[in-house]
Amino acid sequence: KKKKNRSFYFRDRIRELTQLTFDSSNQLIGRFSPDGKKIVYGGVVDNDWEVFLMNSDGNGKEQITFNPGFDGDPIWIPCN
């Protein structure tokens, strides 16, 4: 059985590792928003990479892309 990747967040100050995703597909390339409140990451849906957004505590997960093809390497770009 192939092992799936999960997203984790390591809090260095208190040396705590928290698992944030529990889906059966791969989730990779997570990046915090500039204010630290959100995490954007890539995940596989029906063998296609899409972009997801969640709160930095792992709650509020939502898929934000629905395109065929690779959408799995999200970045934050300043709007100002």
Backbone as a ProteinNet text record, in pm:
[ID]
protein_1_A
[PRIMARY]
KKKKNRSFYFRDRIRELTQLTFDSSNQLIGRFSPDGKKIVYGGVVDNDWEVFLMNSDGNGKEQITFNPGFDGDPIWIPCN
[TERTIARY]
84.6	0	88.5	58.5	136.4	102.2	204.4	185.9	152.4	53.8	12.5	84.1	108.4	170.3	63.8	98.3	9.3	78	-0.4	55.8	64.7	178.5	202.7	254	239.3	291.1	371.9	497	584.4	597.1	555	566.8	699.1	796.9	933	945	873	886.3	848.5	745.7	703.7	734.6	804.3	844.9	727.6	622.2	502	473.6	443.4	408.6	260	186.4	42.3	6.9	-67.3	-113	-232.7	-228.8	-335	-426.8	-378.8	-462.5	-470.1	-585.3	-609.8	-672.1	-673.6	-734	-654.4	-718.3	-651.1	-563.2	-565.8	-482.3	-357.4	-268.8	-147.5	-181.3	-115.5	-121	22.1	63.4	202.3	210.3	329	365.8	279.9	263.1	186.9	266.8	197.5	262.2	168.4	224.8	147.4	122	5.7	-22.7	69.9	90.3	179.3	139.4	9.4	-32.8	-35.3	-4.1	2.6	-131.6	-241.2	-374.2	-423.9	-369	-415	-296.5	-326.5	-227.8	-288.5	-213.9	-254.4	-166.7	-224.9	-148.8	-209.1	-131	-177.5	-224.3	-328.2	-380.3	-437	-441.6	-489.4	-637.4	-715.7	-857.2	-879.8	-926	-950.7	-829	-711.4	-584.2	-544.1	-591.4	-558.3	-520.8	-409.3	-365.1	-450.6	-501.1	-579.2	-522.4	-570.7	-525.1	-633.8	-588.8	-677.9	-632.3	-726	-699.3	-757	-685.5	-736.7	-682.6	-747.6	-697.3	-568.5	-484	-354.5	-367.1	-486.3	-506.8	-558.5	-574.7	-621.4	-770.3	-845.7	-991.1	-1023.3	-1146.9	-1194.5	-1133.4	-1106.3	-1046.7	-1146	-1096.5	-1180.3	-1095.6	-1151	-1085.3	-1112.3	-1007.1	-1026.5	-996.3	-945.1	-933.6	-1005.8	-1056.2	-1131.8	-1094.7	-967.5	-921.4	-861	-879.2	-802.7	-656.1	-565.2	-423.3	-368.4	-239.5	-169.1	-195.4	-249.5	-269.6	-210.6	-107.2	-66.6	52.3	96.2	211.3	174.9	85.5	35.3	137.2	128.8	211.3	123.8	169.6	101	167.8	88.3	141.4	79	161	105.7	15.4	-92.2	-188	-163.6	-64.6	-44.3	69.6
-118.7	0	124.1	218	341.5	435	486.5	580.3	718.7	783.4	917.7	1022.8	1138.2	1249.9	1327.9	1376.1	1456.8	1589.7	1689.2	1818.7	1831.2	1879.1	1899.1	2040.4	2088.5	2218.7	2199.5	2241.1	2227.9	2362.9	2370.5	2493.2	2486.4	2556.6	2548.5	2594.9	2698	2753.5	2652.2	2572.7	2474.6	2331.4	2317.2	2186.8	2089.9	2136.2	2055.8	2037.6	1914.8	1882.8	1852.7	1924.7	1907.3	1865	1755	1712.5	1798	1855.6	1945.8	1883.8	1788.1	1724	1574.5	1517.5	1376.2	1306.8	1372.6	1316	1196.4	1113.9	994.1	1023.1	1145.5	1180.7	1256.4	1284.5	1361.3	1508.2	1570.4	1715	1761.9	1856.8	1903.3	2053.5	2105.9	2242.9	2345.4	2330	2425.5	2551.5	2664.9	2793.6	2880.3	2940.4	3031	3162.6	3223.3	3357.7	3455.5	3575	3672.9	3706.3	3702.1	3732.5	3608.3	3490.3	3367.2	3305	3360.4	3310.8	3197.7	3185.9	3086.4	3005.9	2888.1	2804.6	2765.2	2784.1	2739.8	2619.6	2518.1	2397.1	2325.6	2237.4	2155.9	2020.6	1968.4	1836.7	1768.8	1637.5	1559.6	1527.3	1558.5	1523.4	1452.4	1329.4	1251.8	1251.3	1225.4	1218.7	1350.5	1461.9	1594.5	1685.4	1757.7	1850	1975.3	2012.4	2133.9	2213.2	2336.3	2422.9	2430.5	2421.8	2427.3	2538.4	2587.1	2691.3	2644.7	2669.9	2638.1	2738.9	2743.6	2825.3	2762.5	2840.8	2789.8	2684.4	2670.3	2564.8	2435.6	2433.6	2314.2	2310.9	2406.3	2412.2	2492.4	2482.1	2563.1	2527.4	2400.3	2358.9	2380	2436.5	2452.2	2441.6	2376.8	2368.3	2497.8	2561.2	2690.5	2687	2574.9	2558.5	2431	2430.3	2316	2293.1	2314.8	2308.7	2173.5	2127.8	2010.2	2051.5	1964.7	1999.1	2034.1	2059.7	2080.9	2219.4	2224.3	2348.9	2338.2	2254.5	2218.1	2289.2	2402.4	2471.5	2616.7	2639.1	2774.6	2863.4	2992.6	3091.1	3211.1	3290.2	3414.1	3528.5	3617.9	3735	3859.4	3956.1	4079.4	4152.7	4211.2	4282.2	4433	4483	4628.2	4670
0	0	0	-89	-98.3	17.6	83.6	194.4	139.9	197.3	155.4	238.3	177.6	248.2	324.3	440.1	522.2	551.4	586.8	621.9	773.1	819.2	961.1	983	1104.9	1142.6	1269.9	1267	1383.1	1450.9	1575.6	1654.3	1729.3	1676.8	1728.9	1873.6	1909.7	2045.5	2153	2125.3	2225.5	2181.5	2070	2017.2	2006	1939.9	1922.6	1774.5	1734.6	1596.8	1592.2	1506	1495.1	1353.6	1339	1206.6	1167.6	1046.7	1002.2	898.3	820.2	719.3	747.8	718.2	745	624	508.9	388.7	339.5	257.3	206.5	85.4	32.8	-81.9	-36.6	-129.5	-99.5	-77.7	19.2	40.3	61.2	-22.6	-20.4	-39.4	-22.1	-56.5	16.8	148.3	226.4	254.7	248.2	275.7	359.8	464.4	548.3	475.6	503.6	454	524.4	467.1	531.8	675.8	707.4	844.8	934.3	878.9	955.7	989.5	936.6	972.2	882.4	762.6	665.4	612.4	561.6	492.6	358.8	253.6	121.3	86.8	23.8	-6.8	-126.2	-185.8	-297.1	-247.6	-310.7	-276.2	-398.7	-396.1	-510	-492.2	-596.4	-603.1	-736	-732.7	-855.3	-947.4	-890	-964.3	-1028.4	-975.3	-1028.7	-911.2	-923.6	-817.9	-819.5	-702.7	-684.3	-566.7	-549.2	-441	-334.3	-208.4	-92.8	1.1	81.2	179.4	312.3	421.5	554.7	654.2	770.3	880.2	932.1	994.3	1040.9	1151.2	1211	1310.3	1248.2	1114.6	1044.2	1018.7	1071.4	1048.8	923.6	877.4	765.9	631.7	607.1	478.9	365.4	255.2	136.8	10.4	-90.4	-220.7	-294.2	-350.5	-417.3	-566.3	-619.1	-764.1	-804.4	-927.8	-980.7	-1126.9	-1161.2	-1299.5	-1333.1	-1457.2	-1499.5	-1514.6	-1483.1	-1490.4	-1353.6	-1348.8	-1222.6	-1165.7	-1044.6	-970.2	-830.8	-812.5	-678.4	-618.2	-667.2	-609.3	-580.6	-483	-458	-386.3	-412.6	-343	-307.1	-212.9	-174.7	-249	-307.9	-378.8	-315.8	-273.4	-213.8	-312.2	-259.6	-343.8	-349	-276.5	-276.4	-362.5
[MASK]
++++++++++++++++++++++++++++++++++++++++++++++++++++++++++++++++++++++++++++++++

